[in-house]
mmCIF file of C-alpha atoms in Angstrom:
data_model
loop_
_atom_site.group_PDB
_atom_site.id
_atom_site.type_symbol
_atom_site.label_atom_id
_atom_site.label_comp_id
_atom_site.label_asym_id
_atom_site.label_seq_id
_atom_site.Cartn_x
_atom_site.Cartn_y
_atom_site.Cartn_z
ATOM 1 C CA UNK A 1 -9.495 -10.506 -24.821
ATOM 2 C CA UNK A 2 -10.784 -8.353 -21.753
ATOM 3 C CA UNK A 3 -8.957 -9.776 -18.666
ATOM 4 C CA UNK A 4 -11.938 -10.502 -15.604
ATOM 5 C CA UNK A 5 -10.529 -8.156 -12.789
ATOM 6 C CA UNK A 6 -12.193 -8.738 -9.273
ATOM 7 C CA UNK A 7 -11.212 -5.141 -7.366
ATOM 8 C CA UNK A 8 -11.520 -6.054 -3.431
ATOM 9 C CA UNK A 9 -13.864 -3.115 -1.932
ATOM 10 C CA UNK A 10 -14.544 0.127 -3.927
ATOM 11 C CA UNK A 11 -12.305 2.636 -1.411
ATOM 12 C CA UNK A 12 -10.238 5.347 -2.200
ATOM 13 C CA UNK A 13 -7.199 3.163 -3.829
ATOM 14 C CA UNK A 14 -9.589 -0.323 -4.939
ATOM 15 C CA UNK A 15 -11.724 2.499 -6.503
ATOM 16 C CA UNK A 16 -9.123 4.662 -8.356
ATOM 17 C CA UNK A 17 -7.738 2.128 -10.048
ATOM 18 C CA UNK A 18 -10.402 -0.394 -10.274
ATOM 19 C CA UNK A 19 -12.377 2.481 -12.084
ATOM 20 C CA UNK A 20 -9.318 2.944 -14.663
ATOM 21 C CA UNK A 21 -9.294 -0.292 -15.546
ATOM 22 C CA UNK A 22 -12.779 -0.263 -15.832
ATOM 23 C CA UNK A 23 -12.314 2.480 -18.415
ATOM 24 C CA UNK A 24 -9.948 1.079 -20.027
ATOM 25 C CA UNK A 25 -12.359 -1.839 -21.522
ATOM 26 C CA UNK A 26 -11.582 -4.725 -18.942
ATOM 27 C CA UNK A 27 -14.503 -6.880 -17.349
ATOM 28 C CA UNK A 28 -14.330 -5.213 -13.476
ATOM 29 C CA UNK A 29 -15.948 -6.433 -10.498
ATOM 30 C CA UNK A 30 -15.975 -4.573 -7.089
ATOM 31 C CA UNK A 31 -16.651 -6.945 -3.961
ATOM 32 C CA UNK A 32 -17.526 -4.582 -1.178
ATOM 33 C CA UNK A 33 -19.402 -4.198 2.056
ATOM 34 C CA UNK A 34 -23.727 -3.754 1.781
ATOM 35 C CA UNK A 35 -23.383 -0.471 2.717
ATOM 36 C CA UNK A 36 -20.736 0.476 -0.174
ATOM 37 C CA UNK A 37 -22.735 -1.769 -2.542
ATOM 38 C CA UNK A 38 -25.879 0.180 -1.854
ATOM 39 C CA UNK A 39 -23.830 3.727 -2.420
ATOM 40 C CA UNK A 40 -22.179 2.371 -6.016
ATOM 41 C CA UNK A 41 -25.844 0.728 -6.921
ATOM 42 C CA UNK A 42 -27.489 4.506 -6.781
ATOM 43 C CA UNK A 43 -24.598 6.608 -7.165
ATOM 44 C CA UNK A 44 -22.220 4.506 -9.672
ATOM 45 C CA UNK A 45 -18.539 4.680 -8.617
ATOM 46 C CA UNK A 46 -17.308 8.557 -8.658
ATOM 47 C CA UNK A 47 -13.852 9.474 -8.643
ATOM 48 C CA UNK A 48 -13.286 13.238 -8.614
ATOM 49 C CA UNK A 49 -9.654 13.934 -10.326
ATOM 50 C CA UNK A 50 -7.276 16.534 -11.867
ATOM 51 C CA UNK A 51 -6.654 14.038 -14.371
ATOM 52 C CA UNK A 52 -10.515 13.680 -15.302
ATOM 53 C CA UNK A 53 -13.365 12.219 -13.091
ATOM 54 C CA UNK A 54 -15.419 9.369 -13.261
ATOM 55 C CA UNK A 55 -19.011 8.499 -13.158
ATOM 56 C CA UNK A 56 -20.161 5.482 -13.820
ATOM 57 C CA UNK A 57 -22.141 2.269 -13.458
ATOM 58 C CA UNK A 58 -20.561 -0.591 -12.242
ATOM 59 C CA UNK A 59 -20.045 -4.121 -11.602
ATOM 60 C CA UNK A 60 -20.682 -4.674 -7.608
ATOM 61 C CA UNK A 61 -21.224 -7.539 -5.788
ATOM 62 C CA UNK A 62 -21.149 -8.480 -1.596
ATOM 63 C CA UNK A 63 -19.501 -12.066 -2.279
ATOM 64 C CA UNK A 64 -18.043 -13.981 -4.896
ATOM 65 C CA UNK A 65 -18.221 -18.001 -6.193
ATOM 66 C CA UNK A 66 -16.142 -18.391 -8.425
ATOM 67 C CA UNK A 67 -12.126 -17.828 -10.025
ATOM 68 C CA UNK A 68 -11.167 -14.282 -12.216
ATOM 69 C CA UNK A 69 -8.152 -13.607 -14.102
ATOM 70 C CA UNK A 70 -6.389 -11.321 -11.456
ATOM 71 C CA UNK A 71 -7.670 -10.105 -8.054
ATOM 72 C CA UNK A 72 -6.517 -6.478 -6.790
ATOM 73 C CA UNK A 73 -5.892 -6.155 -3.487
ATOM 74 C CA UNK A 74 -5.496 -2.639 -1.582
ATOM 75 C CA UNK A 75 -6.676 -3.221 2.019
ATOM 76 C CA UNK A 76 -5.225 -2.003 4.734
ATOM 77 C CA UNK A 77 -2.307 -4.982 6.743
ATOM 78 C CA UNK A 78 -4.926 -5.208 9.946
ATOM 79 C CA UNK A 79 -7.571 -6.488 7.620
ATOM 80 C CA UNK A 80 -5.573 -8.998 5.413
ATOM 81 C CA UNK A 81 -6.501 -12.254 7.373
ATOM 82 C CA UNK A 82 -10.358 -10.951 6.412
ATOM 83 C CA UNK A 83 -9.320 -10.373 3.204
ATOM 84 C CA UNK A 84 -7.878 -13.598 2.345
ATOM 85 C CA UNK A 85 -10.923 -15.477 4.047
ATOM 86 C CA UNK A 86 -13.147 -12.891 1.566
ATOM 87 C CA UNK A 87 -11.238 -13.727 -2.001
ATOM 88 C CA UNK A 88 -10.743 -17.413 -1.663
ATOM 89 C CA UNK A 89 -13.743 -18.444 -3.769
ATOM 90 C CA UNK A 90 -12.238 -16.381 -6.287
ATOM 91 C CA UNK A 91 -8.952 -17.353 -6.657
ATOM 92 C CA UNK A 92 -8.842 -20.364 -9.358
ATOM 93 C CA UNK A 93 -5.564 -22.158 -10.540
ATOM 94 C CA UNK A 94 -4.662 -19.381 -12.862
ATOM 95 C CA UNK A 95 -5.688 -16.073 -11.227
ATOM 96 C CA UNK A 96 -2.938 -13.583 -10.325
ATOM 97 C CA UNK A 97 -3.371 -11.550 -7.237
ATOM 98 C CA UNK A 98 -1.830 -8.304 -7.153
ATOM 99 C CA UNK A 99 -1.305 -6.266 -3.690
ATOM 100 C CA UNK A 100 -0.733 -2.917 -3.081
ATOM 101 C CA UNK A 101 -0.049 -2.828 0.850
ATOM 102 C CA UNK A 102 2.484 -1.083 2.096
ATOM 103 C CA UNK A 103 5.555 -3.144 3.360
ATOM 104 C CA UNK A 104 6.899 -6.853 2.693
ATOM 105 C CA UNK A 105 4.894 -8.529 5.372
ATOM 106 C CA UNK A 106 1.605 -9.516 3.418
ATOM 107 C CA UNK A 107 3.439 -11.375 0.564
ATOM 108 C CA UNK A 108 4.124 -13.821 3.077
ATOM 109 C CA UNK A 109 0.607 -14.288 4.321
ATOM 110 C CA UNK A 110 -0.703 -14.330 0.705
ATOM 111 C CA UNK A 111 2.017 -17.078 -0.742
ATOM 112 C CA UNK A 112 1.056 -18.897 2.431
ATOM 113 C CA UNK A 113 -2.477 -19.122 1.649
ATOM 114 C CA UNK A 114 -2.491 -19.058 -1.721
ATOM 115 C CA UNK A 115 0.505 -20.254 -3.372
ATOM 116 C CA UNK A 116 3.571 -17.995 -4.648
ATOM 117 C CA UNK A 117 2.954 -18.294 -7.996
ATOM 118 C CA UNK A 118 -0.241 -16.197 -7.882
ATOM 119 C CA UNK A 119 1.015 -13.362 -5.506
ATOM 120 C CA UNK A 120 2.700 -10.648 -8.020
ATOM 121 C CA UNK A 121 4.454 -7.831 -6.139
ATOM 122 C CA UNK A 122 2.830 -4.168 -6.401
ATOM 123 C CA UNK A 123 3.122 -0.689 -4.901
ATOM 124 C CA UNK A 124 1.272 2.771 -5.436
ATOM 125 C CA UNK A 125 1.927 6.393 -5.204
ATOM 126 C CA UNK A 126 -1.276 8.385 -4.555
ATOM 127 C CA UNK A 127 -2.808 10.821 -2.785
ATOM 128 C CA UNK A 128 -6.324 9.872 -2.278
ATOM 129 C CA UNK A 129 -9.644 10.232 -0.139
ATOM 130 C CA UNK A 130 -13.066 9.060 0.046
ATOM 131 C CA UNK A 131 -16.011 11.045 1.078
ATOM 132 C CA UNK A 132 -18.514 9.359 3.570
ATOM 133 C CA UNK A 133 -21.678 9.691 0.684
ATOM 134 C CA UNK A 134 -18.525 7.061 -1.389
ATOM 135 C CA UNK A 135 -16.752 10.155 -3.652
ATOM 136 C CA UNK A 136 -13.287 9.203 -4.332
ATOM 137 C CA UNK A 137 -10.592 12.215 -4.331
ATOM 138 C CA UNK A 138 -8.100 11.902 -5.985
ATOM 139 C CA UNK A 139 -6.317 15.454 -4.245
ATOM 140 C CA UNK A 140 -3.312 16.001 -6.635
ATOM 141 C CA UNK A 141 -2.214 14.731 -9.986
ATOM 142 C CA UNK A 142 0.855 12.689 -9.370
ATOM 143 C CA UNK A 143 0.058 8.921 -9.300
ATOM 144 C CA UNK A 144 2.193 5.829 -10.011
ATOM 145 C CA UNK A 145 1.190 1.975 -10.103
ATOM 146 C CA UNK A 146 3.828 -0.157 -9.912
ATOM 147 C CA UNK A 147 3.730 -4.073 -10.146
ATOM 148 C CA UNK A 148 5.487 -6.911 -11.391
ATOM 149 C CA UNK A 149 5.729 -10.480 -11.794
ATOM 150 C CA UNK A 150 7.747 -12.576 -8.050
ATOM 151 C CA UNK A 151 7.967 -15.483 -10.642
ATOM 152 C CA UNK A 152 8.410 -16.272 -14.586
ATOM 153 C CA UNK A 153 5.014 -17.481 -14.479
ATOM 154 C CA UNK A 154 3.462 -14.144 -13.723
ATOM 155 C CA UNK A 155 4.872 -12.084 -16.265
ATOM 156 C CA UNK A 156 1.812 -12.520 -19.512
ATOM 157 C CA UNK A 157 -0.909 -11.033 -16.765
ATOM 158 C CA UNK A 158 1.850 -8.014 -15.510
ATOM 159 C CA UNK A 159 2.025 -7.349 -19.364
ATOM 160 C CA UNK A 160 -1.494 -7.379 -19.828
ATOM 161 C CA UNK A 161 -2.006 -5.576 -16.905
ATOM 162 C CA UNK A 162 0.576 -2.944 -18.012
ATOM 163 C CA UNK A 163 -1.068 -2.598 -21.357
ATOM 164 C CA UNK A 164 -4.553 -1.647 -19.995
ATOM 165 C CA UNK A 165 -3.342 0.620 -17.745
ATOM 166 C CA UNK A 166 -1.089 2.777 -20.812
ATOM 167 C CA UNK A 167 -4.513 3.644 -22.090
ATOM 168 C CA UNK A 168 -5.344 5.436 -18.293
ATOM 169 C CA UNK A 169 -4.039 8.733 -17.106
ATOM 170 C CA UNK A 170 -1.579 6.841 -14.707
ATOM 171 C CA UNK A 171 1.841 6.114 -14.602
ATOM 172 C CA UNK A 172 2.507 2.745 -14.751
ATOM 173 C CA UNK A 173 5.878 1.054 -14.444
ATOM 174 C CA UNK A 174 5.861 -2.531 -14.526
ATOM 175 C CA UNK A 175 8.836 -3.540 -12.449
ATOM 176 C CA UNK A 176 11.515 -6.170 -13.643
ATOM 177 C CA UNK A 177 12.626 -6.211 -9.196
ATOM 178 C CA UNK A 178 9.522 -5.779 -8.065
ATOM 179 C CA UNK A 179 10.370 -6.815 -4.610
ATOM 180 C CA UNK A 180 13.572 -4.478 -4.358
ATOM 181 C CA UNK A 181 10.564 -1.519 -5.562
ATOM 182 C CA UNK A 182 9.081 -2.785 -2.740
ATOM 183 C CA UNK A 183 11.794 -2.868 -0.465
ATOM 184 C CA UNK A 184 12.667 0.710 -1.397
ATOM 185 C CA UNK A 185 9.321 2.514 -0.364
ATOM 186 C CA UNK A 186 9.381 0.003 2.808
ATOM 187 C CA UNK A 187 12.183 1.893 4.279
ATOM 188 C CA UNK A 188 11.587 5.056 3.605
ATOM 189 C CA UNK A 189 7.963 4.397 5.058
ATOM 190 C CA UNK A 190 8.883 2.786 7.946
ATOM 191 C CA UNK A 191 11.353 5.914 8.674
ATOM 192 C CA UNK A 192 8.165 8.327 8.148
ATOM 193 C CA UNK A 193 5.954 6.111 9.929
ATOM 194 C CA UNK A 194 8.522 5.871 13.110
ATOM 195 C CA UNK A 195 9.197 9.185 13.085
ATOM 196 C CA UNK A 196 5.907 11.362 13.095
ATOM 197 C CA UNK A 197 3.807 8.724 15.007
ATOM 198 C CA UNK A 198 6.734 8.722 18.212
ATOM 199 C CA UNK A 199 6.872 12.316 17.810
ATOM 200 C CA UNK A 200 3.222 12.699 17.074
ATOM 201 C CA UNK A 201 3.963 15.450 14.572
ATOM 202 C CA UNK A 202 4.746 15.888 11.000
ATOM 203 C CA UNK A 203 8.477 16.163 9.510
ATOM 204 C CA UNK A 204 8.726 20.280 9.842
ATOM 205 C CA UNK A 205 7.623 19.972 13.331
ATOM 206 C CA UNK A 206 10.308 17.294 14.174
ATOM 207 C CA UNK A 207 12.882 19.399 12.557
ATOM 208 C CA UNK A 208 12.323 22.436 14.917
ATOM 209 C CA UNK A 209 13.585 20.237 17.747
ATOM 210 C CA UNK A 210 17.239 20.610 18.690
ATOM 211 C CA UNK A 211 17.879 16.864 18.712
ATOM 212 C CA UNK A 212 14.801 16.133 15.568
ATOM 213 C CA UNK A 213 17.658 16.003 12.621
ATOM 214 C CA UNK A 214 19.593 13.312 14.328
ATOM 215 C CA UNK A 215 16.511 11.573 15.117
ATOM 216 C CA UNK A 216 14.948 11.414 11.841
ATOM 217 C CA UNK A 217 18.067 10.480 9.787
ATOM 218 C CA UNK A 218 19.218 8.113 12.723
ATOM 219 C CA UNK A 219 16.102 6.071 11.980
ATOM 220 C CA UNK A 220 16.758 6.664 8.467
ATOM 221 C CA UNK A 221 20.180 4.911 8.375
ATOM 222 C CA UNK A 222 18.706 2.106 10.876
ATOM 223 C CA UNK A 223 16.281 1.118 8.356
ATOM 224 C CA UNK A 224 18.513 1.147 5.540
ATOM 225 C CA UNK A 225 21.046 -0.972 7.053
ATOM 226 C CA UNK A 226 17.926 -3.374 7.535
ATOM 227 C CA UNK A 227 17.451 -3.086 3.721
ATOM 228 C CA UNK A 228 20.742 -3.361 2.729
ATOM 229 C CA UNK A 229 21.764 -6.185 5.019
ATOM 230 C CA UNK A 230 18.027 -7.783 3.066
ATOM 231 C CA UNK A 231 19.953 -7.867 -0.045
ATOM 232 C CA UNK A 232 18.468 -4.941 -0.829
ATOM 233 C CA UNK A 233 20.271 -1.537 -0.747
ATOM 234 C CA UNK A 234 18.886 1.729 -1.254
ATOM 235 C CA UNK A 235 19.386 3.330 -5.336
ATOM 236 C CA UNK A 236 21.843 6.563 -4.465
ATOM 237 C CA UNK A 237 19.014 8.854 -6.447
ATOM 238 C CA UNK A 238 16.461 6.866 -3.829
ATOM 239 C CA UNK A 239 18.423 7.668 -0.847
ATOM 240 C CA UNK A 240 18.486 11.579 -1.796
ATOM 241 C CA UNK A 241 14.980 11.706 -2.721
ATOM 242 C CA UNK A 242 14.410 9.930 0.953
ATOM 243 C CA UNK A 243 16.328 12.186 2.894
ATOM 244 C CA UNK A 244 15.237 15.426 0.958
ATOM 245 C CA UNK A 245 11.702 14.578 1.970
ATOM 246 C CA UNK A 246 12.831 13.594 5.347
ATOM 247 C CA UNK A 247 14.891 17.102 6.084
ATOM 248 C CA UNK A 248 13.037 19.445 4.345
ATOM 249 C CA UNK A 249 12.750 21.759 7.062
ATOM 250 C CA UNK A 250 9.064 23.513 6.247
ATOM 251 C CA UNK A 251 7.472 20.192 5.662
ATOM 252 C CA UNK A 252 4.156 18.706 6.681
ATOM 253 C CA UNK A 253 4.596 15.434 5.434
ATOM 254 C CA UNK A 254 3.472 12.912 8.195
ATOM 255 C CA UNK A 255 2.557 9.290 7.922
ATOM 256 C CA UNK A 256 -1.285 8.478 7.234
ATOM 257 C CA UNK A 257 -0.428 6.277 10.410
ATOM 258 C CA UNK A 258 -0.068 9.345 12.392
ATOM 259 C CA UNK A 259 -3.536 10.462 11.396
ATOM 260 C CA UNK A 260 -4.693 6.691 12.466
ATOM 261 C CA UNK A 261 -3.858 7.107 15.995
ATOM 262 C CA UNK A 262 -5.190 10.300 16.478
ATOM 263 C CA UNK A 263 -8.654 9.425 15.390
ATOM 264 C CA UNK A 264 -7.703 6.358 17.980
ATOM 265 C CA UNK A 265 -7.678 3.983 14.906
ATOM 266 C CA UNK A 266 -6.205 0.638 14.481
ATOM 267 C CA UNK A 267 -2.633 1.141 12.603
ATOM 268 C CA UNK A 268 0.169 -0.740 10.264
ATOM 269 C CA UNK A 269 2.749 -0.323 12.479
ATOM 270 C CA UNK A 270 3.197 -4.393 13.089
ATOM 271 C CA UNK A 271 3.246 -4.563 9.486
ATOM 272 C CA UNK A 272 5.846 -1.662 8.618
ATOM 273 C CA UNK A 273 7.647 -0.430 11.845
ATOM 274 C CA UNK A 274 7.952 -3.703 13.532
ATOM 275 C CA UNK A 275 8.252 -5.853 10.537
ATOM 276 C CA UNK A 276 11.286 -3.910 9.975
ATOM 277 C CA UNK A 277 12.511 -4.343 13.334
ATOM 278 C CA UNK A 278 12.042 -8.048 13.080
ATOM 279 C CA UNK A 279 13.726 -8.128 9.800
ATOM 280 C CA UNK A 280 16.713 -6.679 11.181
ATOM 281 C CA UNK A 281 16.700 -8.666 14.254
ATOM 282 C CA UNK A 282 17.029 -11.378 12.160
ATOM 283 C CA UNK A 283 19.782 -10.075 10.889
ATOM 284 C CA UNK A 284 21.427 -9.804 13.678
ATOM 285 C CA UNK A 285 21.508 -5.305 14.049
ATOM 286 C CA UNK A 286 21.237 -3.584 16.831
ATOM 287 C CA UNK A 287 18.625 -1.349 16.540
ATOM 288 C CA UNK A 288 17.673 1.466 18.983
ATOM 289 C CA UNK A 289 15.655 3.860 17.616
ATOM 290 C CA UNK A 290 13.722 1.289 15.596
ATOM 291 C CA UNK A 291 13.136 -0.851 18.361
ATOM 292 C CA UNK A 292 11.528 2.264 20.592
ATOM 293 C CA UNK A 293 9.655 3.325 17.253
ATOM 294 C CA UNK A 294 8.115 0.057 17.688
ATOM 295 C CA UNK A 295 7.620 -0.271 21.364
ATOM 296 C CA UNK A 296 5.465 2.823 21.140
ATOM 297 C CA UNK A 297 3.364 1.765 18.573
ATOM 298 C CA UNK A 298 3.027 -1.158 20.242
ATOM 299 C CA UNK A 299 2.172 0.118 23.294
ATOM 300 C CA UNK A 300 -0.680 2.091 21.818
ATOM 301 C CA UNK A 301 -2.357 -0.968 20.493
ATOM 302 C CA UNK A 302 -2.014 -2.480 23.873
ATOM 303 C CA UNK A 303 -3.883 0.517 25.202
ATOM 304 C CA UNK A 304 -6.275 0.601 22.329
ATOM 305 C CA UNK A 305 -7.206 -2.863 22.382
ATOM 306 C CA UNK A 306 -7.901 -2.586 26.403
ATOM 307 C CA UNK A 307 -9.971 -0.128 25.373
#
């Protein structure tokens, strides 16, 4: 039996693996924006990949009336109270949603609204684009989906979900600690994040400084004493893998948040950087390089905002 899969918008991620699933025989639905409809309606949905491209015809539709089997979300944190408003109609007493925001901070908002026995847990790996005429980009092969079920309850759809997916060109792990998955890309992101948007400039670049070492891995250890004080302490082989991407001296590995405020964009960094901080406030740690991570990126949505 083909699960009913309602894919919220048709970008870059909601369109990579919305369009898998879609090839992989389930019932897929895209709710997107006029404009986007209009693009998939003469176009079809077209994802350009090393792993093999897709053109095809699909299921689109501006708004919704009434429940499906699981509802993917993969909107950015800044648009989740829309996106909750946007999927209600849709969400019955069985449906499974299934996020893949970065951070912890959404789970909240989503059991709050909906009820924590449909919110699974979920996280991606993927280096993606979309053209403005709606082509997808999929710019190098590595991908990895991974979900799993928060609660017993959960766990038939994650299966099903898992099984689809083993017939796509995707790596798919579905997660017995989903939230400590979670947790684990949460603090290496919010190190990134902190890091090349106060220093406006990749990892590599940071390095070169005198003082950019101690910088980086002093918000590194900040964030995962936040983690492990949460319960949830970094693997050892996730802590190297961290700090060789974090230290690697010729890198230009930067956070897509970076990128955000140059183009004067709205960014996750209440959602990632100062969720973190909170967390560990909470906690009771005293954070300094997190909390001036944060007042920065605060600061520029203060000064965005004003306009």
């Amino acid at each position: 039996m083909t699960m009913r899969v309602l894919v919220l918008g048709a970008g870059a991620t909601g369109g990579f693996y919305g369009g898998h699933l879609m090839q992989a025989g389930e019932n897929v639905t895209f709710l997107v924006r006029p404009k986007r409809h209009a693009q998939l309606m003469e176009n079809g949905l077209v994802v350009v990949s090393p792993q093999g491209n897709i053109i095809s015809p699909v299921q689109a539709v501006t708004r919704v009336s009434k429940p499906f089997d699981l509802v993917l979300l993969s909107c950015k944190a800044y648009d989740l109270d829309a996106a909750i408003e946007t999927i209600r109609p849709a969400v019955g007493p069985e449906t499974r949603i299934l996020p893949v925001l970065n951070g912890l901070n959404h789970l909240d908002r989503l059991d709050a609204a909906f009820g924590a026995e449909r919110v699974m847990g979920g996280l991606c790996h993927l280096t993606i684009t979309m053209d403005p005429d709606g082509t997808i980009r999929h710019l190098h092969a590595f991908n990895r989906l991974t979900f799993g079920a928060r609660q017993p309850v959960q766990a038939p759809l994650a299966e099903a979900l898992a099984q689809a997916y083993a017939k796509c060109p995707i790596t798919v792990v579905n997660s017995p600690d989903i939230v400590h998955d979670m947790w684990e890309k949460f603090y290496f992101l919010a190190t990134l994040a902190g890091s090349t948007t106060l220093m406006r400039a990749p990892i590599g670049a940071i390095l070169k400084a005198p003082d950019g070492l101690a910088f980086i891995t002093g918000l590194l250890e900040e964030c995962t004493r936040v983690a492990t004080a949460a319960g949830h302490p970094p693997s050892a082989e996730r802590d190297a893998e961290s700090r060789y991407h974090l230290t690697k001296e010729d890198s230009s590995l930067s956070a897509s948040m970076m990128r955000d405020i140059e183009k004067g964009g709205p960014t996750e960094g209440e959602h990632i950087v100062g969720d973190m901080l909170r967390r560990g406030r909470e906690l009771g740690l005293d954070l300094p390089l997190l909390t001036l991570a944060t007042t920065h990126l605060r600061a520029y949505e203060a000064r965005r905002t004003a306009g």
